[in-house]
Amino acid sequence: MDVGDHAAEAGHVPVMLGRVLELLAPAIAAVTGRAPVYLDATLGMGGHAAAMLAAHPRLRLIGLDRDTTALERSARRLAPFGDRVNLEHAVYDEIPAVLGRLGVPAVDAVLFDLGVSSPQLDEADRGFAYSYDAPLDMRMDRTRGRTAAEVVNGYPAADLARILRQYGEERFAQRIASAIVRERERAPLESTRRLADLVRTAIPAATRRTGGNPAKRTFQALRIEVNSELDVWRRALPAALGALPVGGRVAVLSYHSLEDRITKQVLAAQAADTTPPDLPVPLPEHEPRFRLLTRGAEAPSDEETTTNPRAGSARLRAAERVREAT
């Protein structure tokens, strides 16, 4: 589910598609004696998945998404690929359970395209966007979990300030949290427009004049909290790495610094030699399990961000397994 991808019918284009295909192709090509398996852990509208299936005729897809609407749309898009496609309603930290249920011991390539999808942003009734007036929902999976309205109307001021500060990197978290508590005492906050207007009036006028819509950071923080995005991500990436054989590859598209920081830390730890520093030679069991395929985080080209502005914040990291886990 990415912020630049999906919805073929809406003309959305997968973010950094060419580079993702380039990074994952060697892992697919190296498989012999069986069909290679590609895990798209955040399927969205299936843009990356369709391109991978078209590029690799023997490829089998396992596609995960927590959003049932996205699964329905991607199923239509991927129907021409027939029984090469297996779609699962699941959150991406459920990878081990899904693979176990399907009887798949390992996958050869994995893509995570994190964040909120274009359909989720563009469909007003989902409540993700401050540009539409809609119910405060923000659940990626509308079949379960608490809504953004339940968060803003039920959390104590201290907890609201904490998530705005941590997940939205909001300088005025305390002021906004206090304003929310005052406002909800008059009537519950239930619409995106009312919340966006409240945030705008809660921060200093000078700040309002720069940096885009002042509600952006608050909406990001609430979305992350509602969907437990960072906690899920901390579990999901190690789970995906554990499912890769030697030669298997993972690619991650992140859209804000909090996600990218976790990605960087996890991949760096897996690519490090952990031999104790007082030993004269590296120990085989402590050699790196992965090698990094990108130098830092790669950004989309200027050309791509011009044609697809939502790709502008994307950062891509990738790694390849070079040693079995011990």
XYZ file of C-alpha atoms in Angstrom:
326
model
C 0.000 0.000 0.000
C 1.945 2.987 -0.979
C 1.382 6.669 -1.281
C 2.005 6.715 -4.985
C 0.744 3.373 -6.142
C -2.160 1.521 -7.229
C -5.544 1.792 -8.810
C -4.905 1.124 -12.451
C -8.356 2.443 -13.159
C -7.386 5.737 -11.503
C -4.105 5.947 -13.405
C -1.869 5.546 -10.366
C 1.662 4.356 -11.017
C 3.724 2.160 -8.652
C 6.498 4.075 -6.919
C 10.092 3.436 -8.108
C 8.820 0.487 -10.115
C 11.839 0.083 -12.376
C 14.285 0.103 -9.496
C 12.215 -2.353 -7.451
C 12.089 -4.764 -10.397
C 15.835 -4.390 -10.925
C 16.639 -5.108 -7.285
C 14.389 -8.158 -6.953
C 15.016 -9.768 -10.351
C 18.287 -11.578 -9.456
C 16.591 -13.402 -6.580
C 13.851 -14.638 -8.920
C 16.228 -15.583 -11.728
C 18.437 -17.665 -9.436
C 15.661 -20.123 -8.530
C 15.780 -23.481 -10.318
C 13.733 -26.649 -10.058
C 10.579 -24.942 -8.795
C 8.473 -21.834 -9.278
C 10.017 -18.801 -7.561
C 7.828 -17.153 -4.907
C 7.312 -13.398 -4.566
C 5.697 -12.029 -1.408
C 4.074 -8.637 -1.826
C 3.398 -7.905 1.818
C 1.515 -4.656 1.185
C -0.348 -5.435 -2.005
C -2.538 -2.354 -2.347
C -3.898 -2.189 -5.886
C -1.283 -4.659 -7.127
C 0.801 -2.366 -9.324
C 4.182 -3.767 -8.324
C 2.766 -7.303 -8.224
C 1.371 -7.117 -11.766
C 4.718 -5.873 -13.068
C 6.610 -8.647 -11.281
C 4.270 -11.335 -12.605
C 4.544 -9.974 -16.138
C 8.350 -9.816 -15.949
C 8.761 -13.360 -14.579
C 6.410 -15.889 -16.254
C 7.151 -18.678 -13.747
C 6.653 -16.465 -10.701
C 4.100 -17.289 -8.007
C 2.662 -14.359 -6.041
C 1.538 -14.319 -2.417
C -0.128 -10.952 -1.850
C -1.091 -9.629 1.577
C -3.204 -6.651 2.529
C -5.203 -5.682 5.587
C -7.570 -3.585 3.464
C -10.403 -5.703 2.037
C -11.241 -3.044 -0.563
C -7.660 -3.139 -1.849
C -7.787 -6.936 -2.047
C -10.988 -6.843 -4.091
C -9.519 -4.371 -6.568
C -6.152 -6.111 -6.852
C -7.923 -9.431 -7.414
C -9.565 -7.928 -10.507
C -6.288 -6.456 -11.706
C -4.350 -9.693 -11.220
C -7.044 -12.062 -12.537
C -5.243 -12.535 -15.898
C -2.394 -14.272 -14.053
C -4.735 -17.040 -12.915
C -3.530 -19.585 -10.381
C -0.124 -17.926 -10.059
C -1.806 -15.491 -7.652
C -2.704 -16.156 -4.023
C -4.206 -13.208 -2.118
C -4.558 -13.156 1.664
C -6.388 -10.797 4.020
C -3.654 -10.263 6.601
C -1.458 -7.652 8.232
C 2.160 -7.908 7.189
C 3.434 -8.973 10.602
C 1.377 -12.152 10.088
C 3.805 -13.421 7.425
C 4.896 -16.551 9.355
C 1.288 -17.606 9.974
C 0.268 -17.010 6.347
C 3.240 -18.933 4.937
C 2.608 -21.761 7.392
C -1.054 -21.963 6.408
C -0.131 -22.043 2.717
C 2.612 -24.622 3.238
C 5.284 -22.319 1.803
C 8.615 -22.815 3.616
C 10.422 -19.838 2.049
C 9.930 -16.912 -0.325
C 12.528 -15.657 -2.778
C 11.690 -11.964 -2.951
C 9.705 -9.649 -0.693
C 8.402 -6.119 -1.188
C 7.046 -3.808 1.476
C 5.447 -0.615 0.155
C 4.546 1.066 3.415
C 2.168 3.841 4.361
C -1.281 4.754 3.166
C -2.442 3.932 -0.361
C -3.753 6.348 -2.942
C -7.251 4.812 -2.852
C -7.334 5.235 0.922
C -6.349 8.884 0.566
C -8.650 9.541 -2.353
C -11.799 7.890 -1.001
C -13.341 10.498 1.258
C -15.263 8.108 3.496
C -12.068 6.433 4.733
C -11.192 9.466 6.882
C -7.462 9.472 6.087
C -7.347 12.863 4.373
C -7.841 16.300 5.872
C -8.871 17.614 2.440
C -12.278 15.882 2.678
C -14.957 16.060 5.342
C -15.518 12.474 6.450
C -15.990 10.342 9.554
C -12.801 10.008 11.613
C -12.018 6.379 10.807
C -8.478 5.864 9.386
C -8.530 2.074 9.764
C -6.753 0.307 6.926
C -8.734 -2.789 7.877
C -12.321 -1.667 8.408
C -13.297 -5.092 9.743
C -11.543 -4.611 13.074
C -9.813 -2.246 15.472
C -10.448 1.172 16.950
C -11.153 4.235 14.820
C -9.451 7.609 14.918
C -12.621 8.992 16.510
C -12.225 6.559 19.394
C -8.628 7.705 19.848
C -9.297 11.455 19.851
C -12.387 11.143 22.038
C -11.071 8.514 24.446
C -7.356 9.028 25.016
C -6.184 11.174 27.946
C -4.464 14.423 26.986
C -1.034 13.035 27.908
C -1.442 10.054 25.570
C -2.707 12.236 22.741
C 0.296 14.534 23.143
C 2.641 11.537 23.188
C 1.407 10.058 19.904
C 1.349 13.470 18.205
C 4.937 14.062 19.317
C 6.260 10.562 18.572
C 4.353 9.632 15.430
C 3.684 13.068 13.942
C 6.883 14.770 15.136
C 4.559 17.624 16.042
C 6.176 20.554 17.891
C 2.840 21.737 19.261
C 1.633 18.327 20.441
C 0.648 19.532 23.912
C -1.309 22.513 22.602
C -3.195 20.370 20.089
C -3.929 17.650 22.655
C -5.301 20.227 25.105
C -7.470 21.761 22.373
C -8.839 18.321 21.471
C -9.769 17.603 25.086
C -11.521 20.984 25.461
C -13.419 20.550 22.202
C -14.573 16.986 22.843
C -16.072 18.064 26.175
C -18.524 20.169 24.179
C -19.278 17.430 21.653
C -17.420 14.337 20.436
C -14.993 14.926 17.560
C -16.276 12.766 14.728
C -15.315 14.465 11.425
C -12.024 15.059 9.670
C -12.838 18.684 8.876
C -13.655 19.562 12.457
C -10.388 18.019 13.630
C -8.362 19.720 10.887
C -9.908 23.097 11.737
C -9.217 22.517 15.428
C -5.543 21.747 14.771
C -5.210 24.843 12.607
C -6.509 27.118 15.351
C -4.468 25.384 18.067
C -1.041 26.221 16.640
C 0.542 29.700 16.412
C -0.572 31.853 13.493
C 2.998 32.330 12.254
C 3.441 28.553 11.947
C 0.167 28.228 10.052
C 1.506 30.345 7.214
C 4.317 27.950 6.266
C 4.884 24.239 5.744
C 1.620 23.142 4.163
C -1.526 22.070 5.968
C -0.873 22.164 9.733
C -3.126 19.124 10.244
C -0.808 16.849 8.227
C 1.315 15.763 11.194
C -1.706 15.162 13.437
C -3.436 13.022 10.813
C -0.237 11.024 10.250
C 0.137 10.420 13.982
C -3.476 9.277 14.391
C -3.225 6.962 11.370
C -0.066 5.343 12.743
C -1.685 4.887 16.149
C -4.971 3.512 14.783
C -3.181 0.953 12.614
C -0.269 0.257 15.011
C 1.963 0.813 11.985
C 5.344 1.121 13.685
C 4.788 -1.764 16.103
C 3.639 -3.936 13.197
C 6.670 -2.878 11.148
C 9.110 -3.761 13.936
C 7.719 -7.316 13.854
C 7.150 -7.627 10.119
C 10.593 -6.871 8.712
C 12.448 -9.474 10.838
C 9.706 -11.997 9.991
C 10.185 -11.375 6.272
C 13.972 -11.632 6.531
C 13.533 -14.962 8.299
C 11.530 -16.312 5.353
C 14.259 -15.611 2.776
C 16.717 -18.309 1.654
C 20.317 -17.523 0.705
C 20.063 -15.365 -2.409
C 16.607 -14.098 -1.430
C 16.034 -10.357 -1.483
C 13.843 -7.795 0.267
C 12.984 -4.262 -0.859
C 11.331 -1.663 1.364
C 9.662 1.587 0.324
C 9.155 3.931 3.281
C 7.393 7.275 3.277
C 8.397 8.915 6.538
C 11.488 8.990 8.688
C 10.040 6.823 11.478
C 9.511 3.837 9.161
C 12.819 4.363 7.392
C 14.730 4.548 10.675
C 13.405 1.135 11.747
C 14.237 -0.301 8.312
C 17.764 1.083 8.442
C 18.406 -0.271 11.945
C 17.074 -3.780 11.236
C 18.931 -4.173 7.942
C 22.160 -2.737 9.365
C 22.061 -5.200 12.267
C 21.588 -8.109 9.858
C 24.450 -6.880 7.649
C 26.922 -6.539 10.542
C 29.637 -8.947 11.644
C 28.937 -9.696 15.304
C 32.262 -11.361 16.131
C 33.358 -10.094 19.580
C 35.855 -7.262 19.037
C 38.561 -8.905 21.201
C 38.842 -11.928 18.868
C 41.613 -11.807 16.218
C 39.584 -13.361 13.355
C 35.902 -13.260 12.362
C 33.875 -16.260 13.490
C 31.795 -17.914 10.719
C 28.684 -18.042 12.885
C 28.964 -14.283 13.465
C 29.414 -13.238 9.855
C 26.721 -11.003 8.307
C 23.486 -12.739 7.319
C 22.611 -10.073 4.742
C 24.343 -7.609 2.460
C 22.894 -4.205 1.711
C 21.957 -3.602 -1.927
C 21.417 0.143 -1.677
C 23.849 2.795 -0.510
C 21.751 4.344 2.205
C 18.175 5.076 1.188
C 17.510 5.728 -2.494
C 15.056 8.442 -3.527
C 12.890 8.592 -6.662
C 14.101 10.593 -9.633
C 13.062 14.190 -10.172
C 11.181 12.999 -13.241
C 9.131 10.540 -11.198
C 8.265 13.021 -8.465
C 7.175 15.515 -11.127
C 4.720 13.057 -12.676
C 3.756 11.429 -9.357
C 4.037 13.961 -6.496
C 3.072 11.373 -3.874
C 6.322 9.545 -4.625
C 8.325 12.518 -3.387
C 8.827 11.254 0.165
C 9.640 7.659 -0.844
C 12.887 6.082 0.346
C 14.006 2.662 -0.901
C 16.294 0.202 0.891
C 17.063 -3.392 -0.105
C 19.133 -6.336 1.108
C 20.055 -9.904 0.105
C 20.524 -12.919 2.346
C 24.094 -14.234 2.091
C 24.153 -16.701 4.970
C 21.632 -19.015 6.579
C 20.540 -18.208 10.088
C 22.318 -20.336 12.701
